[in-house]
PDB file of C-alpha atoms in Angstrom:
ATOM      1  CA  UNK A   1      92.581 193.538 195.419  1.00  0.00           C
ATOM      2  CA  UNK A   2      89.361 194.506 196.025  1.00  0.00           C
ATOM      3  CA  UNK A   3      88.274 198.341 196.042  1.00  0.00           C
ATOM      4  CA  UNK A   4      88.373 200.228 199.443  1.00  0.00           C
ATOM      5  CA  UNK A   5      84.713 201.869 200.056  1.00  0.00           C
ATOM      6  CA  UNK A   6      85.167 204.918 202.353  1.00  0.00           C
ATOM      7  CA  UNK A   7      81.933 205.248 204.176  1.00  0.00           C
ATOM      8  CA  UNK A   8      79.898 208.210 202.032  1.00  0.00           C
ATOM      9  CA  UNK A   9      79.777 210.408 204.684  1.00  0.00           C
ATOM     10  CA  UNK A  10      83.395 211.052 204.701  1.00  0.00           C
ATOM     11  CA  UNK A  11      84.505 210.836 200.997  1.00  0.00           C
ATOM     12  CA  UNK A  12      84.230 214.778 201.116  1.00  0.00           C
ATOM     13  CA  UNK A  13      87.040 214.746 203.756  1.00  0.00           C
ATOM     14  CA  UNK A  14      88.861 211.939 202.410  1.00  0.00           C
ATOM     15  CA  UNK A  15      88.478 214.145 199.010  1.00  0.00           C
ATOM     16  CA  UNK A  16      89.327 217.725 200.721  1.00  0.00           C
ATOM     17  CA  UNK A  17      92.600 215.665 202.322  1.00  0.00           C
ATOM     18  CA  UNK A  18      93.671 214.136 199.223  1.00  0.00           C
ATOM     19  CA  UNK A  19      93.741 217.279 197.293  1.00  0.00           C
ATOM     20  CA  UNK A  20      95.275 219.337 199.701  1.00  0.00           C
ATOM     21  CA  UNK A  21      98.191 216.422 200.275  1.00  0.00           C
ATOM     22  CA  UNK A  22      98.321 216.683 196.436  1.00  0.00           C
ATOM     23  CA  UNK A  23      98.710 220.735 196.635  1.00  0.00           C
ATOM     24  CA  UNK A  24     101.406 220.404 199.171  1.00  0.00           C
ATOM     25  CA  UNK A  25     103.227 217.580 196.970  1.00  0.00           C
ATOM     26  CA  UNK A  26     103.301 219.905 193.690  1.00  0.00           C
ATOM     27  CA  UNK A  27     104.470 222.674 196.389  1.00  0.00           C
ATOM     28  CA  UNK A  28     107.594 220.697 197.398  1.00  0.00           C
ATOM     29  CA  UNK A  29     107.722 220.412 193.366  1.00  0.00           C
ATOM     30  CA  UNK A  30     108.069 224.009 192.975  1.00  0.00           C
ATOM     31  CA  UNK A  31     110.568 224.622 195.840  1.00  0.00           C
ATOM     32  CA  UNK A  32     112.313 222.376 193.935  1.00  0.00           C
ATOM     33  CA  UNK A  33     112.671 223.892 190.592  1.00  0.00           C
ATOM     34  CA  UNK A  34     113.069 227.314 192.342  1.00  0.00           C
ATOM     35  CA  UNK A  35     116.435 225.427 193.736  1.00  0.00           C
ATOM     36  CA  UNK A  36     117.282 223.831 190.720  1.00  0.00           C
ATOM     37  CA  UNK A  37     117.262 227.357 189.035  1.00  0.00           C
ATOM     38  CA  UNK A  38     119.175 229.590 191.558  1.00  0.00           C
ATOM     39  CA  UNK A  39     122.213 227.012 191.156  1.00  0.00           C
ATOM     40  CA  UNK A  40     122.614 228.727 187.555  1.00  0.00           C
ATOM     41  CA  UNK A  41     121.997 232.071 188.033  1.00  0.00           C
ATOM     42  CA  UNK A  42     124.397 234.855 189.902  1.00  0.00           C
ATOM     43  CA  UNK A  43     122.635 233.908 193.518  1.00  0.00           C
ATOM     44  CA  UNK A  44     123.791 230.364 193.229  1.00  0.00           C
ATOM     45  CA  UNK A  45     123.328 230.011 196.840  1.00  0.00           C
ATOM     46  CA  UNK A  46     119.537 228.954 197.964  1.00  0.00           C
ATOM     47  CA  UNK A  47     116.305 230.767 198.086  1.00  0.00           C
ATOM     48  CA  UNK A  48     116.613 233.134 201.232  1.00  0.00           C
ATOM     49  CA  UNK A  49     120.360 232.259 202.222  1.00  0.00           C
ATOM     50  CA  UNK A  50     122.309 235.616 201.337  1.00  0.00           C
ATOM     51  CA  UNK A  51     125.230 237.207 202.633  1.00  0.00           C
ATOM     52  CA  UNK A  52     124.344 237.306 206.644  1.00  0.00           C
ATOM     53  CA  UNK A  53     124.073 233.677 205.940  1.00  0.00           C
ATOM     54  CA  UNK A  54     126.827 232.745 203.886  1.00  0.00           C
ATOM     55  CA  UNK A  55     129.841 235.771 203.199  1.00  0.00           C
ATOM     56  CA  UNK A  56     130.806 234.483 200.104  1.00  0.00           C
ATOM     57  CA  UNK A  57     129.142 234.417 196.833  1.00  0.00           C
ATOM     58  CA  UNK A  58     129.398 232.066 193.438  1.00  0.00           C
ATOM     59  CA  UNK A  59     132.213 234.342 192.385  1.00  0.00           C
ATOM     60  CA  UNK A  60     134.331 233.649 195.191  1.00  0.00           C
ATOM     61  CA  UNK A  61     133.506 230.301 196.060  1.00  0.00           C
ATOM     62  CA  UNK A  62     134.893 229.774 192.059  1.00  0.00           C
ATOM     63  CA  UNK A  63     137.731 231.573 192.660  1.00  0.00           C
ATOM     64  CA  UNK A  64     138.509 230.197 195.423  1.00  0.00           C
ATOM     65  CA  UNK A  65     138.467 226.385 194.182  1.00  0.00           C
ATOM     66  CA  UNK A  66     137.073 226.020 191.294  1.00  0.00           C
ATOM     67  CA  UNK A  67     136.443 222.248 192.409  1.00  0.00           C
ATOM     68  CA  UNK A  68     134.256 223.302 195.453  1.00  0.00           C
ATOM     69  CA  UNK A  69     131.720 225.369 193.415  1.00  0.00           C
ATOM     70  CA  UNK A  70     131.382 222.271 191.193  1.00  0.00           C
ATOM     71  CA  UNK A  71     130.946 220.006 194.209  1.00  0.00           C
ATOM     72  CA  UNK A  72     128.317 222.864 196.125  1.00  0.00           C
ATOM     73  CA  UNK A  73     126.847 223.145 192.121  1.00  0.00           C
ATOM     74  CA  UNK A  74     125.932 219.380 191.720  1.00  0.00           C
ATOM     75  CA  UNK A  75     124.801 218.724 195.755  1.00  0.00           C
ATOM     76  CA  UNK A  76     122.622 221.828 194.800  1.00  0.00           C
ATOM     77  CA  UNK A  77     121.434 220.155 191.255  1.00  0.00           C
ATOM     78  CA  UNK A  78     121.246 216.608 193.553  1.00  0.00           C
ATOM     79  CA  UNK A  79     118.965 217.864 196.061  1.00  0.00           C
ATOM     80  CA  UNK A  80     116.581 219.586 193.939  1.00  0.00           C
ATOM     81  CA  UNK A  81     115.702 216.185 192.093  1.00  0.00           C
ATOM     82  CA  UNK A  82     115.193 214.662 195.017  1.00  0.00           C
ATOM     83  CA  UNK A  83     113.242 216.926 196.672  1.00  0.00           C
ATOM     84  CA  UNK A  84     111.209 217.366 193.188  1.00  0.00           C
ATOM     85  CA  UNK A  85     110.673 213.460 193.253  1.00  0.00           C
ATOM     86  CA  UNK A  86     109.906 213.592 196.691  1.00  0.00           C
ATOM     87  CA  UNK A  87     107.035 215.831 195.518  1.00  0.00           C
ATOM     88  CA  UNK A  88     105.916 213.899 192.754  1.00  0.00           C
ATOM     89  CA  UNK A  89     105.614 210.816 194.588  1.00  0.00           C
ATOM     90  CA  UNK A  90     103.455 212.341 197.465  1.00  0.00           C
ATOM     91  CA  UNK A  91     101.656 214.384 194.831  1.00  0.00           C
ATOM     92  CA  UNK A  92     101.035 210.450 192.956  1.00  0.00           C
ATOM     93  CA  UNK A  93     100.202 208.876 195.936  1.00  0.00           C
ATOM     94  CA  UNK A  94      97.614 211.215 197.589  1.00  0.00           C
ATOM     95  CA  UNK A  95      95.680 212.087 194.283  1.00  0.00           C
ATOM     96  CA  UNK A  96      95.677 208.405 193.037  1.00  0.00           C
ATOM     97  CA  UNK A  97      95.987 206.748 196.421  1.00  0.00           C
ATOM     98  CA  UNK A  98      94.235 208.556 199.294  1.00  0.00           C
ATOM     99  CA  UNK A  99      91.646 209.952 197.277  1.00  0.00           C
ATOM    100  CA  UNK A 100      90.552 206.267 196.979  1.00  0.00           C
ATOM    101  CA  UNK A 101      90.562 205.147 200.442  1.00  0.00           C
ATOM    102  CA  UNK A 102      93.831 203.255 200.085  1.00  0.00           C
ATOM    103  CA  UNK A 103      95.822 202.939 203.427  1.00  0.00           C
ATOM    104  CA  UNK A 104      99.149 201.361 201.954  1.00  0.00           C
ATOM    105  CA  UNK A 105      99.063 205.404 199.913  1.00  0.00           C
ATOM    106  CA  UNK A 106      98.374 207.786 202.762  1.00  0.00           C
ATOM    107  CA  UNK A 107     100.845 205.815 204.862  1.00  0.00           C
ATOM    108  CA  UNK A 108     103.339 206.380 202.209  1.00  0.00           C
ATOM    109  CA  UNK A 109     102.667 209.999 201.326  1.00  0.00           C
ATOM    110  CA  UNK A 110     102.656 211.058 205.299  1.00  0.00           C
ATOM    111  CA  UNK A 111     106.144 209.140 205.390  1.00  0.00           C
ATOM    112  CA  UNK A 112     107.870 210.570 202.153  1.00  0.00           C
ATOM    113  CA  UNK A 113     107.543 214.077 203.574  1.00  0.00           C
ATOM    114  CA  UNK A 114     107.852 213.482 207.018  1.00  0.00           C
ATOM    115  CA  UNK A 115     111.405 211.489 206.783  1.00  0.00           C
ATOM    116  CA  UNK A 116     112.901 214.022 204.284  1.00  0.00           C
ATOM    117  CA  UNK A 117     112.087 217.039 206.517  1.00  0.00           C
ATOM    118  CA  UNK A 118     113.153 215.104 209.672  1.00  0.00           C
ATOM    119  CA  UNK A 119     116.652 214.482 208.097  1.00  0.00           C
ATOM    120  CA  UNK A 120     116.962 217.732 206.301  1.00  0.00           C
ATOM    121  CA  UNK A 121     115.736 220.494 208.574  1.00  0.00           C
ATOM    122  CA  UNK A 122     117.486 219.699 211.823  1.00  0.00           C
ATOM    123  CA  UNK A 123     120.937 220.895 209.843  1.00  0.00           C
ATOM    124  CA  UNK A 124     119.251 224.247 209.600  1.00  0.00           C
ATOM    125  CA  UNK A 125     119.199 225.467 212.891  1.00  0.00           C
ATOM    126  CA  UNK A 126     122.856 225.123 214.393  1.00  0.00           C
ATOM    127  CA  UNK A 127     124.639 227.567 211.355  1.00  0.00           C
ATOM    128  CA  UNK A 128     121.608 230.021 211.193  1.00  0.00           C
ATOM    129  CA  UNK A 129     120.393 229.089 207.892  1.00  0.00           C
ATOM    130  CA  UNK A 130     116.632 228.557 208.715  1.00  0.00           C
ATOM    131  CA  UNK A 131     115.670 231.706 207.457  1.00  0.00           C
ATOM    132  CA  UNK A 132     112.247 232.535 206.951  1.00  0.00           C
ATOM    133  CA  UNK A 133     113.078 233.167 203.049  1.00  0.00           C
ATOM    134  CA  UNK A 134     114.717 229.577 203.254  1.00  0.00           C
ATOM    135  CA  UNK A 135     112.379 227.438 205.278  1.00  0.00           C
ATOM    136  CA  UNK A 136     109.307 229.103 205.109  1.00  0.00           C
ATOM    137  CA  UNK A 137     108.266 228.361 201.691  1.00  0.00           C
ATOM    138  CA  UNK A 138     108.910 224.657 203.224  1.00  0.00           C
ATOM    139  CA  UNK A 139     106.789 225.166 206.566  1.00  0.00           C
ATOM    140  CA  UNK A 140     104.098 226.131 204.494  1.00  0.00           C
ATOM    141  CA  UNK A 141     103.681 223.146 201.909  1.00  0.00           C
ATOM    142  CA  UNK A 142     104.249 221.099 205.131  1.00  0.00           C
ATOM    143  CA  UNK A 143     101.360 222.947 207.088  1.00  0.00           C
ATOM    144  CA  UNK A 144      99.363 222.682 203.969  1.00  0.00           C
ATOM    145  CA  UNK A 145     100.228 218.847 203.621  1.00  0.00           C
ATOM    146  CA  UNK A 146      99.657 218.268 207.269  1.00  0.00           C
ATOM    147  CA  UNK A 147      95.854 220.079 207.431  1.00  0.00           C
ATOM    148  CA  UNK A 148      95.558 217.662 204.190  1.00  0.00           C
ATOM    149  CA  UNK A 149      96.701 214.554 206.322  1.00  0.00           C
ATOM    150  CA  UNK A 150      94.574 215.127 209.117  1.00  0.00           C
ATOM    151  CA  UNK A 151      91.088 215.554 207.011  1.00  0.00           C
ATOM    152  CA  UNK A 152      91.935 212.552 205.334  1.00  0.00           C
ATOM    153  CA  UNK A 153      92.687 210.496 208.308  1.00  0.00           C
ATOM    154  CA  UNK A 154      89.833 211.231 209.460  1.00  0.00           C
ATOM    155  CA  UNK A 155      87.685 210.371 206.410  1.00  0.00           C
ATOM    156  CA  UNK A 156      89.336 207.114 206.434  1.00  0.00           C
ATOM    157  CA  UNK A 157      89.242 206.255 209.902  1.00  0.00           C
ATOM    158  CA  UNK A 158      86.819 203.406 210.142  1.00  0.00           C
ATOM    159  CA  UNK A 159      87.159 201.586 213.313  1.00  0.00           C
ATOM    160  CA  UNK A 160      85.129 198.699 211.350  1.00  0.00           C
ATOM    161  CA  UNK A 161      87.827 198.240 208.402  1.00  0.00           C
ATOM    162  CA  UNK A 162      90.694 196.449 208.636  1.00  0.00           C
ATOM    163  CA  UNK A 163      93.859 198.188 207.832  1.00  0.00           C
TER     164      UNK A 163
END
């Protein structure tokens, strides 16, 4: 396959696009450990879901069936690799991809993202857990991703290339 040339003039945006994408990537990589780590310690339940959110704690979700905490323990453990390899593949894709010009990458890395949080956030809203400690660490990789997206759209944007 032959190498994609991105017209000079807008390698510094397909650059400035690719990294930010990348930023937002490792971001969603961080969320995830942050996860992953709360399901061990006393909080147990997510970053910025507390009592107004949830009135029960690890202790009484245990005591209460034992079974259940395991079951909330390992969804908790699930979801955090996925949304850690979710991370690393947009992370892979924009710094290795995009920041080369390649199409078939920035088309992937804009739908990795975009499906998880279309699926995921939704389920928020109707219980009141989109707090701003919960989600906003999220809306901000996302922002960050999407400012990345748009500079490197528009430093690949070549109405003379094929796609």
């Amino acid at each position: 396959m032959p190498d994609i040339q991105v017209p000079p003039g807008k390698q510094s945006r397909v650059r400035t696009g690719a990294a930010l994408m990348t930023l937002a990537g490792l971001a969603f990589v961080g969320y995830a450990v942050v996860f992953f780590v709360l399901n061990f310690t006393g909080a147990f339940l997510e970053l910025g879901i507390g009592p107004d959110e949830v009135n029960k704690g690890k202790t009484e979700i245990e005591a209460f069936s034992p079974q259940l905490y395991h079951y909330i323990s390992h969804l908790h453990i699930t979801i955090s690799g996925f949304i850690a390899a979710a991370g690393l593949a947009v992370a892979g894709l924009s710094w290795y991809g995009v920041r080369r010009g390649e199409w078939w990458a920035f088309t992937t890395a804009v739908i990795v993202p975009f499906v998880g949080l279309a699926v995921a956030l939704p389920a928020h809203y109707p219980w009141g857990l989109a707090t701003l400690g919960h989600l906003g660490p999220v809306y901000v990789a996302a922002l960050i991703f999407l400012a990345g997206a748009v500079a490197a759209y528009s430093g690949l944007r070549n109405p003379s290339m094929p796609r």
